[in-house]
Coordinates of C-alpha atoms in Angstrom, one line a residue:
M17 CA 4.3 53.5 107.7
E18 CA 3.7 54.9 104.6
A19 CA 4.4 51.6 102.7
R20 CA 2.0 49.9 105.4
S21 CA -1.0 52.2 104.7
Q22 CA -0.4 51.7 101.3
Q23 CA -0.8 48.0 101.2
K24 CA -3.8 48.1 103.7
S25 CA -5.5 50.5 101.0
T26 CA -4.6 48.1 98.3
Y27 CA -6.0 45.2 100.3
R28 CA -9.2 47.2 101.0
Q29 CA -10.0 48.0 97.2
N30 CA -9.5 44.3 96.5
L31 CA -11.9 43.3 99.1
V32 CA -14.5 45.8 97.6
L33 CA -14.0 44.5 94.0
I34 CA -14.5 40.9 95.1
T35 CA -17.5 41.9 97.3
S36 CA -18.9 43.7 94.1
F37 CA -18.3 40.8 91.7
F38 CA -19.9 38.3 94.0
I39 CA -22.9 40.5 94.5
L40 CA -23.3 41.2 90.5
I41 CA -22.9 37.4 90.1
S42 CA -25.6 36.6 92.6
L43 CA -28.2 38.9 91.3
S44 CA -27.5 37.7 87.7
F45 CA -28.0 34.1 89.0
I46 CA -31.2 35.2 90.8
L47 CA -32.2 37.2 87.6
A48 CA -31.5 34.3 85.5
L49 CA -33.7 32.2 87.8
F50 CA -36.5 34.3 88.1
L51 CA -36.6 34.9 84.0
S52 CA -36.1 31.3 83.2
Y53 CA -39.1 30.4 85.6
K54 CA -41.0 33.0 83.7
F55 CA -40.3 31.9 80.5
T56 CA -40.9 28.2 81.4
Q57 CA -44.3 29.3 82.7
K58 CA -45.2 31.1 79.4
F59 CA -44.0 28.0 77.5
V60 CA -46.0 25.5 79.6
E61 CA -49.1 27.9 79.2
G62 CA -48.4 28.1 75.2
Q63 CA -48.2 24.4 75.2
F64 CA -51.6 24.2 77.0
D65 CA -53.2 26.2 74.4
S66 CA -51.4 24.8 71.3
E67 CA -51.1 20.9 72.2
K68 CA -54.7 20.5 72.0
A69 CA -54.8 20.3 68.3
K70 CA -52.9 16.8 68.9
V71 CA -55.2 15.9 71.1
L72 CA -58.0 16.7 68.6
D73 CA -56.2 14.8 65.9
K74 CA -56.1 11.5 68.1
T75 CA -59.6 12.0 69.4
I76 CA -61.3 12.2 66.0
E77 CA -59.1 9.7 64.4
P78 CA -62.0 6.6 64.7
Y79 CA -64.4 9.2 62.8
N80 CA -61.7 10.0 60.2
D81 CA -61.2 6.3 59.8
F82 CA -65.1 5.6 59.5
L83 CA -65.5 8.4 56.9
N84 CA -62.8 7.7 54.8
N85 CA -62.4 4.1 55.1
D86 CA -65.4 2.2 56.0
V87 CA -68.4 4.6 54.6
P88 CA -66.8 4.2 51.2
K89 CA -67.0 0.3 51.2
F90 CA -70.9 0.7 50.4
S91 CA -69.8 1.6 46.9
L92 CA -68.4 -1.9 46.4
Y93 CA -72.1 -3.4 46.4
Q94 CA -72.9 -1.1 43.4
G95 CA -76.3 -0.4 44.8
F96 CA -77.4 -4.1 45.3
L97 CA -77.5 -4.1 49.1
D98 CA -80.5 -5.6 50.9
S99 CA -82.1 -5.4 54.2
V100 CA -80.2 -8.1 55.7
S101 CA -77.0 -7.3 54.4
V102 CA -77.3 -3.7 55.9
H103 CA -78.2 -5.1 59.1
K104 CA -75.0 -7.1 59.5
I105 CA -72.9 -4.1 58.3
S106 CA -74.8 -1.9 60.8
R107 CA -73.9 -4.3 63.7
S108 CA -70.4 -4.3 62.8
L109 CA -70.3 -0.6 62.4
F110 CA -72.0 0.0 65.7
K111 CA -69.6 -2.2 67.5
T112 CA -66.4 -0.7 65.9
Y113 CA -67.6 3.1 66.3
P114 CA -69.6 3.8 69.6
F115 CA -70.1 7.4 68.2
T116 CA -72.5 5.8 65.5
Q117 CA -76.2 5.6 67.1
S118 CA -78.5 5.0 64.2
M119 CA -78.4 4.5 60.4
V120 CA -81.0 4.8 57.8
F121 CA -80.7 2.9 54.7
Y122 CA -82.4 3.9 51.1
D123 CA -82.9 1.0 48.6
L124 CA -83.1 3.5 45.3
E125 CA -84.1 3.1 41.9
I126 CA -82.8 5.5 38.9
S127 CA -84.4 5.3 35.7
N128 CA -86.3 7.7 32.9
H129 CA -89.6 6.6 34.2
R130 CA -92.2 8.7 35.3
I131 CA -92.8 8.5 38.9
S132 CA -95.3 9.9 41.4
T133 CA -93.0 10.4 44.7
G134 CA -89.4 11.0 44.7
L135 CA -87.2 13.2 42.7
T136 CA -87.6 14.1 38.9
K137 CA -85.3 16.3 36.8
D138 CA -86.0 16.2 32.8
H139 CA -86.2 12.6 32.1
F140 CA -84.0 11.5 35.2
S141 CA -86.1 10.1 38.1
A142 CA -85.0 8.7 41.5
E143 CA -87.3 7.1 43.9
F144 CA -86.8 4.8 47.0
K145 CA -88.3 1.3 47.0
S146 CA -87.7 0.9 50.8
I147 CA -86.2 2.7 53.8
Y148 CA -85.0 0.8 56.8
Q149 CA -83.7 2.3 60.2
Y150 CA -81.0 0.4 62.1
E151 CA -80.4 1.7 65.8
R152 CA -78.0 0.4 68.4
N153 CA -79.5 -2.5 70.5
K154 CA -82.6 -2.5 68.5
K155 CA -84.4 -4.3 66.0
P156 CA -84.4 -3.0 62.2
E157 CA -87.6 -0.8 61.5
L158 CA -89.0 -0.6 58.2
L159 CA -89.8 3.0 57.6
Y160 CA -91.0 2.7 54.0
S161 CA -91.8 0.0 51.4
K162 CA -93.3 0.6 48.1
K163 CA -94.0 -3.1 47.7
Y164 CA -95.9 -3.7 50.8
Q165 CA -97.3 -0.2 51.1
V166 CA -95.7 1.0 54.5
F167 CA -95.4 4.8 55.2
N168 CA -94.0 5.1 58.4
Y169 CA -91.0 7.8 58.1
P170 CA -90.5 11.2 59.4
S171 CA -90.1 14.2 57.2
I172 CA -86.4 14.4 57.8
V173 CA -86.1 11.1 56.0
E174 CA -87.4 12.8 52.8
T175 CA -85.1 15.9 53.4
D176 CA -82.1 13.9 53.6
F177 CA -83.1 12.0 50.4
S178 CA -83.8 15.2 48.5
T179 CA -80.8 16.8 49.7
A180 CA -78.5 13.9 48.5
L181 CA -80.2 13.3 45.3
L182 CA -80.1 17.2 44.4
K183 CA -76.3 17.0 44.7
F184 CA -76.2 13.8 42.6
V185 CA -78.3 15.4 40.0
S186 CA -76.0 18.3 39.7
Y187 CA -73.1 16.2 39.4
V188 CA -74.3 14.2 36.6
E189 CA -75.3 17.1 34.5
Q190 CA -71.8 18.3 34.5
V191 CA -69.6 15.2 35.0
D192 CA -67.3 14.4 32.2
T193 CA -67.7 10.6 31.9
N194 CA -64.5 10.3 30.0
R195 CA -62.6 10.9 33.4
I196 CA -62.3 8.8 36.7
P197 CA -63.6 11.2 39.6
D198 CA -60.9 12.1 41.9
N199 CA -61.6 11.8 45.9
S200 CA -62.5 15.8 46.1
Q201 CA -65.2 15.3 43.4
I202 CA -66.4 12.3 45.4
F203 CA -66.6 13.7 48.5
N204 CA -68.3 16.8 47.6
N205 CA -70.8 15.2 45.5
F206 CA -71.6 11.9 47.4
Y207 CA -71.0 12.7 50.9
T208 CA -73.5 15.1 52.6
I209 CA -72.3 16.1 56.1
G210 CA -74.8 18.0 58.3
D211 CA -75.3 18.5 62.2
N212 CA -74.4 15.2 63.6
K213 CA -74.9 13.4 60.4
V214 CA -73.2 11.8 57.5
S215 CA -74.8 10.7 54.1
F216 CA -73.3 8.6 51.6
L217 CA -74.5 7.8 48.1
N218 CA -72.9 4.9 46.6
V219 CA -70.8 6.1 43.7
P220 CA -72.1 4.5 40.5
R221 CA -70.0 2.8 37.6
R222 CA -68.9 4.9 34.6
Q223 CA -71.1 3.2 32.3
E224 CA -74.1 4.0 34.5
L225 CA -73.1 7.7 34.5
T226 CA -73.1 7.9 31.0
I227 CA -76.6 6.3 30.9
Y228 CA -77.7 8.8 33.6
K229 CA -76.2 11.7 31.7
E230 CA -78.4 10.9 28.6
F231 CA -81.6 11.3 30.6
F232 CA -81.0 15.1 30.5
A233 CA -80.4 15.2 26.8
P234 CA -83.0 17.4 24.8
D235 CA -86.6 16.2 24.8
E236 CA -87.4 13.2 22.5
V237 CA -89.2 10.1 22.2
R238 CA -87.4 7.7 24.3
A239 CA -88.3 4.1 25.5
P240 CA -88.3 3.6 29.2
S241 CA -84.9 2.5 30.3
A242 CA -83.9 -0.1 32.7
L243 CA -84.2 0.2 36.8
Y244 CA -80.7 1.1 38.4
E245 CA -80.1 0.2 41.7
Q246 CA -78.5 2.9 44.2
D247 CA -77.9 2.8 47.5
L248 CA -78.2 5.8 50.1
V249 CA -77.0 5.5 53.7
V250 CA -77.5 8.2 56.3
F251 CA -75.5 7.7 59.7
H252 CA -76.7 9.6 62.8
L253 CA -73.8 10.2 65.0
D254 CA -73.3 11.2 68.9
P255 CA -70.3 13.3 69.5
T256 CA -70.4 12.9 73.2
K257 CA -69.5 9.1 72.4
L258 CA -66.3 9.6 70.8
K259 CA -63.3 8.4 73.1
I260 CA -61.2 11.2 74.0
E261 CA -57.4 10.6 73.7
N262 CA -55.7 12.4 76.4
I263 CA -52.1 12.3 75.3
N264 CA -50.8 15.0 77.4
P265 CA -52.4 14.3 80.8
Q266 CA -49.2 16.4 82.2
L267 CA -50.9 19.5 80.6
Y268 CA -54.7 18.5 80.5
Q269 CA -56.3 17.1 83.7
N270 CA -59.8 17.1 82.4
I271 CA -61.1 17.0 78.4
M272 CA -64.9 17.1 77.9
I273 CA -66.7 17.3 74.7
K274 CA -69.4 20.4 75.2
S275 CA -71.5 22.2 72.7
F276 CA -70.6 25.5 72.0
M277 CA -73.6 26.7 73.9
F278 CA -71.3 25.7 76.8
D279 CA -70.7 28.7 79.1
S280 CA -66.7 28.5 79.8
L281 CA -66.8 31.6 81.8
S282 CA -68.5 29.9 84.4
T283 CA -65.0 28.3 85.3
D284 CA -63.1 30.3 87.8
Q285 CA -60.5 31.5 85.8
R286 CA -58.3 32.6 89.0
H287 CA -57.8 29.1 89.7
Y288 CA -58.2 27.3 86.2
Y289 CA -56.6 27.4 83.1
T290 CA -59.3 26.6 80.0
T291 CA -59.2 26.3 76.5
G292 CA -61.3 24.6 73.5
I293 CA -61.0 23.7 69.9
S294 CA -63.9 22.9 67.9
L295 CA -64.6 19.4 66.4
P296 CA -64.6 18.9 62.7
G297 CA -67.2 17.7 60.2
A298 CA -70.5 16.5 61.4
F299 CA -69.5 17.6 64.9
S300 CA -68.9 21.1 64.1
D301 CA -71.5 22.4 66.8
Y302 CA -69.2 20.7 69.6
Q303 CA -65.9 21.6 70.8
L304 CA -63.1 19.7 72.8
Y305 CA -63.3 21.5 76.3
F306 CA -59.9 21.5 78.1
I307 CA -59.6 22.7 81.8
S308 CA -56.7 22.3 84.4
T309 CA -56.1 23.5 87.7
K310 CA -53.1 26.0 88.1
E311 CA -51.8 23.6 90.5
H312 CA -51.8 20.9 88.0
L313 CA -49.9 23.0 85.3
S314 CA -47.6 24.1 88.0
K315 CA -46.1 20.4 88.2
E316 CA -45.3 20.7 84.8
I317 CA -43.7 23.9 84.8
Y318 CA -41.3 22.7 87.8
R319 CA -40.6 19.3 85.9
I320 CA -39.3 21.7 82.9
F321 CA -37.9 24.3 85.3
T322 CA -36.0 22.2 87.6
P323 CA -33.2 21.0 85.1
L324 CA -32.7 24.6 84.1
A325 CA -32.3 25.9 87.6
I326 CA -29.8 23.0 88.1
G327 CA -27.9 24.0 85.3
F328 CA -28.0 27.8 86.2
I329 CA -26.7 26.6 89.8
I330 CA -24.0 24.6 88.3
V331 CA -22.8 27.4 86.1
Y332 CA -23.2 29.9 89.1
L333 CA -20.8 27.5 91.3
L334 CA -18.7 27.2 88.1
V335 CA -18.5 31.0 87.7
L336 CA -17.5 31.4 91.4
F337 CA -15.0 28.6 91.1
I338 CA -13.2 30.3 88.3
A339 CA -13.5 33.4 90.0
Y340 CA -11.7 31.9 92.6
L341 CA -9.1 30.4 90.4
I342 CA -8.6 33.7 88.8
F343 CA -8.1 35.2 92.2
R344 CA -5.5 32.7 93.3
N345 CA -3.6 33.2 89.8
L346 CA -3.5 36.8 90.7
N347 CA -2.3 36.1 94.0
I348 CA 0.3 33.7 92.4
N349 CA 1.0 36.4 89.9
Q350 CA 1.9 39.0 92.8
K351 CA 4.1 36.6 94.7
L352 CA 6.1 36.1 91.3
F353 CA 6.0 39.5 90.7
K354 CA 7.7 39.9 94.1
L355 CA 9.9 37.0 93.6
Q356 CA 11.0 38.9 90.2
Y357 CA 11.3 41.9 92.2
D358 CA 13.5 40.5 94.6
F359 CA 15.6 38.5 92.2
I360 CA 16.4 41.9 90.6
N361 CA 17.2 43.4 93.8
N362 CA 19.5 40.3 94.8
L363 CA 21.2 40.0 91.4
T364 CA 22.1 44.0 91.7
H365 CA 23.6 43.4 95.0
E366 CA 25.2 40.3 93.6
F367 CA 26.9 42.4 90.9
K368 CA 27.6 45.3 93.2
T369 CA 29.3 43.3 95.7
P370 CA 32.1 41.9 93.5
V371 CA 32.5 45.1 91.4
S372 CA 33.2 47.0 94.9
V373 CA 35.6 44.2 96.1
I374 CA 37.4 44.3 92.9
K375 CA 37.6 48.1 93.0
I376 CA 39.0 48.2 96.4
A377 CA 41.6 45.6 95.5
G378 CA 42.7 47.5 92.5
D379 CA 42.9 50.6 94.4
N380 CA 45.0 49.0 97.0
I381 CA 47.4 47.5 94.6
R382 CA 47.7 50.7 92.6
S383 CA 48.2 53.0 95.8
S384 CA 50.6 50.5 97.4
D385 CA 54.5 51.4 96.9
G386 CA 55.5 47.7 97.3
L387 CA 53.9 44.5 98.0
T388 CA 55.1 41.4 99.3
E389 CA 54.5 38.1 97.8
R390 CA 51.9 37.3 100.5
E391 CA 49.9 40.3 99.5
R392 CA 50.2 39.9 96.0
L393 CA 49.0 36.4 96.3
N394 CA 46.1 37.2 98.4
Y395 CA 45.0 40.3 96.0
G396 CA 45.2 38.0 93.0
R397 CA 43.1 35.3 94.6
I398 CA 40.5 38.1 95.7
L399 CA 40.5 39.0 92.0
N400 CA 40.1 35.5 90.6
E401 CA 37.3 34.7 92.9
E402 CA 35.3 37.9 92.3
A403 CA 35.6 37.6 88.4
D404 CA 34.5 34.1 88.6
K405 CA 31.3 35.3 90.6
L406 CA 30.7 38.0 87.9
N407 CA 31.4 35.2 85.1
D408 CA 28.9 32.8 87.0
L409 CA 26.1 35.5 87.0
M410 CA 26.4 36.3 83.3
T411 CA 26.1 33.0 82.5
K412 CA 22.9 32.6 84.4
L413 CA 21.5 35.8 82.9
L414 CA 22.2 34.6 79.5
S415 CA 20.5 31.3 80.0
F416 CA 17.6 32.9 81.4
T417 CA 17.3 35.2 78.4
Q418 CA 17.7 32.1 76.3
L419 CA 14.6 30.4 78.2
E420 CA 12.2 33.6 77.9
N421 CA 13.0 34.1 74.1
K422 CA 13.1 30.7 72.8
S423 CA 11.8 30.0 69.3
I424 CA 8.4 28.0 68.8
K425 CA 8.8 25.0 66.9
L426 CA 5.9 23.2 65.0
K427 CA 4.9 19.9 66.7
Y428 CA 2.5 17.7 64.3
S429 CA 0.5 15.1 65.9
N430 CA -2.5 13.1 65.6
V431 CA -5.6 15.1 66.3
N432 CA -8.9 13.4 67.2
L433 CA -11.4 15.7 65.5
E434 CA -14.3 14.5 67.4
V435 CA -12.8 15.4 70.9
F436 CA -11.1 18.6 69.6
C437 CA -14.3 20.1 68.4
Q438 CA -16.3 18.9 71.4
N439 CA -13.6 20.3 73.9
L440 CA -14.3 23.9 72.3
V441 CA -17.7 23.6 72.1
D442 CA -17.9 22.8 75.7
A443 CA -15.5 25.6 76.4
Y444 CA -17.5 28.3 74.4
Q445 CA -20.8 27.4 76.1
I446 CA -19.1 28.2 79.4
K447 CA -17.6 31.4 78.0
Y448 CA -20.8 32.5 75.9
P449 CA -24.0 30.7 77.6
D450 CA -26.1 32.5 74.7
F451 CA -23.9 31.1 71.9
N452 CA -25.3 28.1 69.7
I453 CA -22.6 26.0 68.2
E454 CA -23.1 22.7 66.2
Y455 CA -20.6 20.6 64.7
S456 CA -20.5 18.0 62.2
I457 CA -17.8 15.6 61.0
E458 CA -18.0 13.4 57.6
E459 CA -15.5 10.9 56.7
A460 CA -12.8 11.9 59.0
D461 CA -11.7 10.7 62.4
I462 CA -7.9 11.4 62.8
F463 CA -6.1 14.5 61.3
E464 CA -2.1 14.8 61.6
T465 CA -1.8 18.7 62.0
D466 CA -0.4 20.9 64.7
A467 CA -2.8 20.9 67.4
V468 CA -1.9 24.4 68.7
L469 CA -2.4 26.3 65.3
L470 CA -5.3 24.3 64.5
N471 CA -6.9 25.7 67.8
S472 CA -5.8 29.0 67.1
V473 CA -7.7 29.0 63.8
F474 CA -10.7 27.4 65.3
T475 CA -11.0 29.8 68.1
N476 CA -10.3 33.2 66.0
M477 CA -13.4 31.8 63.7
I478 CA -15.6 31.1 66.6
D479 CA -14.8 34.6 68.2
N480 CA -15.5 36.1 65.2
A481 CA -18.8 34.5 64.8
Y482 CA -19.8 35.6 68.3
K483 CA -18.5 38.9 68.2
Y484 CA -20.0 39.7 64.5
S485 CA -23.6 38.3 65.5
N486 CA -26.5 40.2 66.8
P487 CA -28.1 39.3 70.0
G488 CA -30.3 36.5 70.4
N489 CA -28.9 35.0 66.9
K490 CA -25.5 34.1 67.9
F491 CA -25.1 30.7 65.8
L492 CA -22.1 28.8 63.9
N493 CA -22.1 25.6 62.3
I494 CA -18.9 24.0 61.8
N495 CA -18.8 21.2 59.3
I496 CA -15.5 19.3 58.7
K497 CA -15.6 16.9 55.7
R498 CA -12.7 14.9 53.9
Q499 CA -12.8 15.1 50.0
R500 CA -10.3 12.8 48.6
K501 CA -6.8 14.0 49.8
Q502 CA -8.2 17.3 51.5
L503 CA -10.0 18.2 54.8
I504 CA -12.6 21.1 54.3
F505 CA -13.8 23.2 57.2
R506 CA -16.5 25.4 56.9
F507 CA -17.8 27.9 59.6
V508 CA -21.2 28.8 58.9
D509 CA -22.7 32.0 60.9
Q510 CA -25.9 34.2 60.9
G511 CA -24.2 37.1 61.7
I512 CA -24.3 40.7 60.2
G513 CA -22.3 39.5 57.3
I514 CA -19.8 41.4 55.0
E515 CA -20.2 43.7 52.4
K516 CA -19.1 42.5 48.6
Q517 CA -16.4 45.5 48.3
E518 CA -14.8 44.5 51.8
L519 CA -14.4 41.0 51.1
E520 CA -10.8 40.9 49.1
N521 CA -9.6 43.1 52.0
I522 CA -10.6 41.1 55.0
F523 CA -7.4 39.0 55.2
K524 CA -4.9 41.9 55.2
K525 CA -3.1 42.6 58.2
F526 CA -4.5 45.3 60.4
Y527 CA -7.4 45.8 58.1
K528 CA -10.7 46.5 60.0
V529 CA -14.0 46.5 58.4
E530 CA -16.0 49.8 60.0
N531 CA -19.0 48.7 61.7
E532 CA -20.7 49.1 65.2
F533 CA -19.0 46.0 66.5
N534 CA -15.2 47.5 65.7
R535 CA -15.6 50.9 67.6
H536 CA -14.4 49.6 70.9
G537 CA -11.5 47.5 70.2
S538 CA -10.0 45.7 67.3
V539 CA -6.7 45.9 65.8
G540 CA -7.6 43.6 62.5
I541 CA -4.9 41.1 62.9
G542 CA -7.0 37.7 63.5
L543 CA -8.2 36.8 60.0
A544 CA -4.8 37.9 58.5
F545 CA -3.3 35.4 61.5
C546 CA -5.5 32.7 60.4
K547 CA -4.8 33.0 56.9
E548 CA -1.0 33.1 57.5
I549 CA -1.4 29.8 59.4
V550 CA -3.5 28.4 56.8
N551 CA -0.8 29.5 54.0
F552 CA 2.1 27.9 56.3
M553 CA 0.3 24.5 56.5
N554 CA -0.3 24.6 52.7
G555 CA -3.9 25.3 52.6
E556 CA -6.4 27.7 51.4
I557 CA -8.9 30.0 52.9
S558 CA -12.0 31.8 51.3
V559 CA -15.2 33.5 52.3
K560 CA -18.7 33.8 51.0
S561 CA -21.1 36.5 52.5
K562 CA -24.3 38.2 52.6
P563 CA -25.0 41.4 54.6
G564 CA -27.7 40.6 57.2
K565 CA -27.7 36.8 56.2
G566 CA -24.2 35.7 57.6
S567 CA -20.8 34.5 56.5
E568 CA -19.4 31.4 55.5
F569 CA -15.4 30.9 55.9
R570 CA -14.1 27.9 54.2
I571 CA -10.6 26.4 54.9
V572 CA -9.1 23.7 52.7
L573 CA -6.1 21.7 54.3
P574 CA -4.2 18.6 52.9
F575 CA -5.1 15.6 54.5
K576 CA -2.7 12.8 54.8
K577 CA -4.0 9.3 55.5
N578 CA -2.3 7.3 58.3

């Protein structure tokens, strides 16, 4: 009754342990799903706010192409454009760039002549001979002509002219004509970018700049110079005509170009995600405004979360399966223990029985006054049979002991390094899901070695990299490279590192580096074991480390080509 009661109590404790384990694993699984969903949600919301820059770059790509490639082409004409040529150019630009709405062309003259209209500084004079305006789907309009006495331009036209020429005058005064202007100088002095407007004055040749610079020399009597042609073009742009390139439709449901005066607070923040980013250059008063419903963004969240959830489910089922295997293995071990216990009992019984028989036979022979021939032969037979039984049992015990204490022999075989490393990485990713292991193999494929010993070295190195790394920074890079007749293994982690004074001792047997990671169990034999294996295989092992940065273990083994 007592034994049965004890067995029943043991069974009840095992059931509680199994139930507790299942509940703990299930709660961990649910928590992992919850946290992964929340992290995915934060990630997608972060993407919603950060990916807008890529949409902006793609959207303003035509504007950048217009500004950097098409506008500078006006300098190729060296100021000798006429209204007909500009008309052809404007039609091409209007067709290529929908955001260009109109274009004003100034035919300018630069000289040291005295002028009544235009801009004059010292002996430098600039005036416009004619001004033409070109609008989309309209005929060219003559706003000003010195020759035909046409004066039909608004004040803004003269403002654009003054702004551009004042920058040019300032540039000419300080320019070094011995040096070719770089792109930044050209952009700063020949471009004028304003609200929805871009002005460009064609870049003169170096010889012309030299002449213009002489116009600012000290006063002296000088003959009138020749007239030098310059062209000024002013483009009026409409940012709302930019073609919006929504390269992330899974994030952005609607994208609009809105003025900064647009009130985004009018959007219901409970049902929408919104963000904005300002347009550059001439469109700086406008922004790209992004808006998506929460239902739309939820699709992207679930698209990313679903594979994660499937992965967690697989891991959860795998853990349960492993737990089942462990539980079954424990049951098998318990049965094996019972078999071993029964074996010892039976063996004891088997020893005791022949010994008892031999003792009884011996006592009978000793106490008998006279034995008949039949009795002598019978006792002899009994003693021989029981002795044979004992001898047979002893032989079995010796054989059993030899099997348990058999020596290990080294067995070399061809190891496929790719398969070897991948199997280890797969195993450790199951064991330590937060452990990031990378490996690379260079100029090596098959390595002739003892797979068991090589596996022991790898597992010790991987376990140390995981154990001596801070949470959230558990990383190991394994690099295998052949150099001539050697195979070099490098294990690089980002762990806590090792102090310089400790490096010479870490390979000693039972030596432990005192730190917080060794307070709860470490006998200090892992690295010593690795060193013994490497030395036995005629190799070398070394280490480089910096506290707080990580460690690099380098193992060199002889490589024999098959």
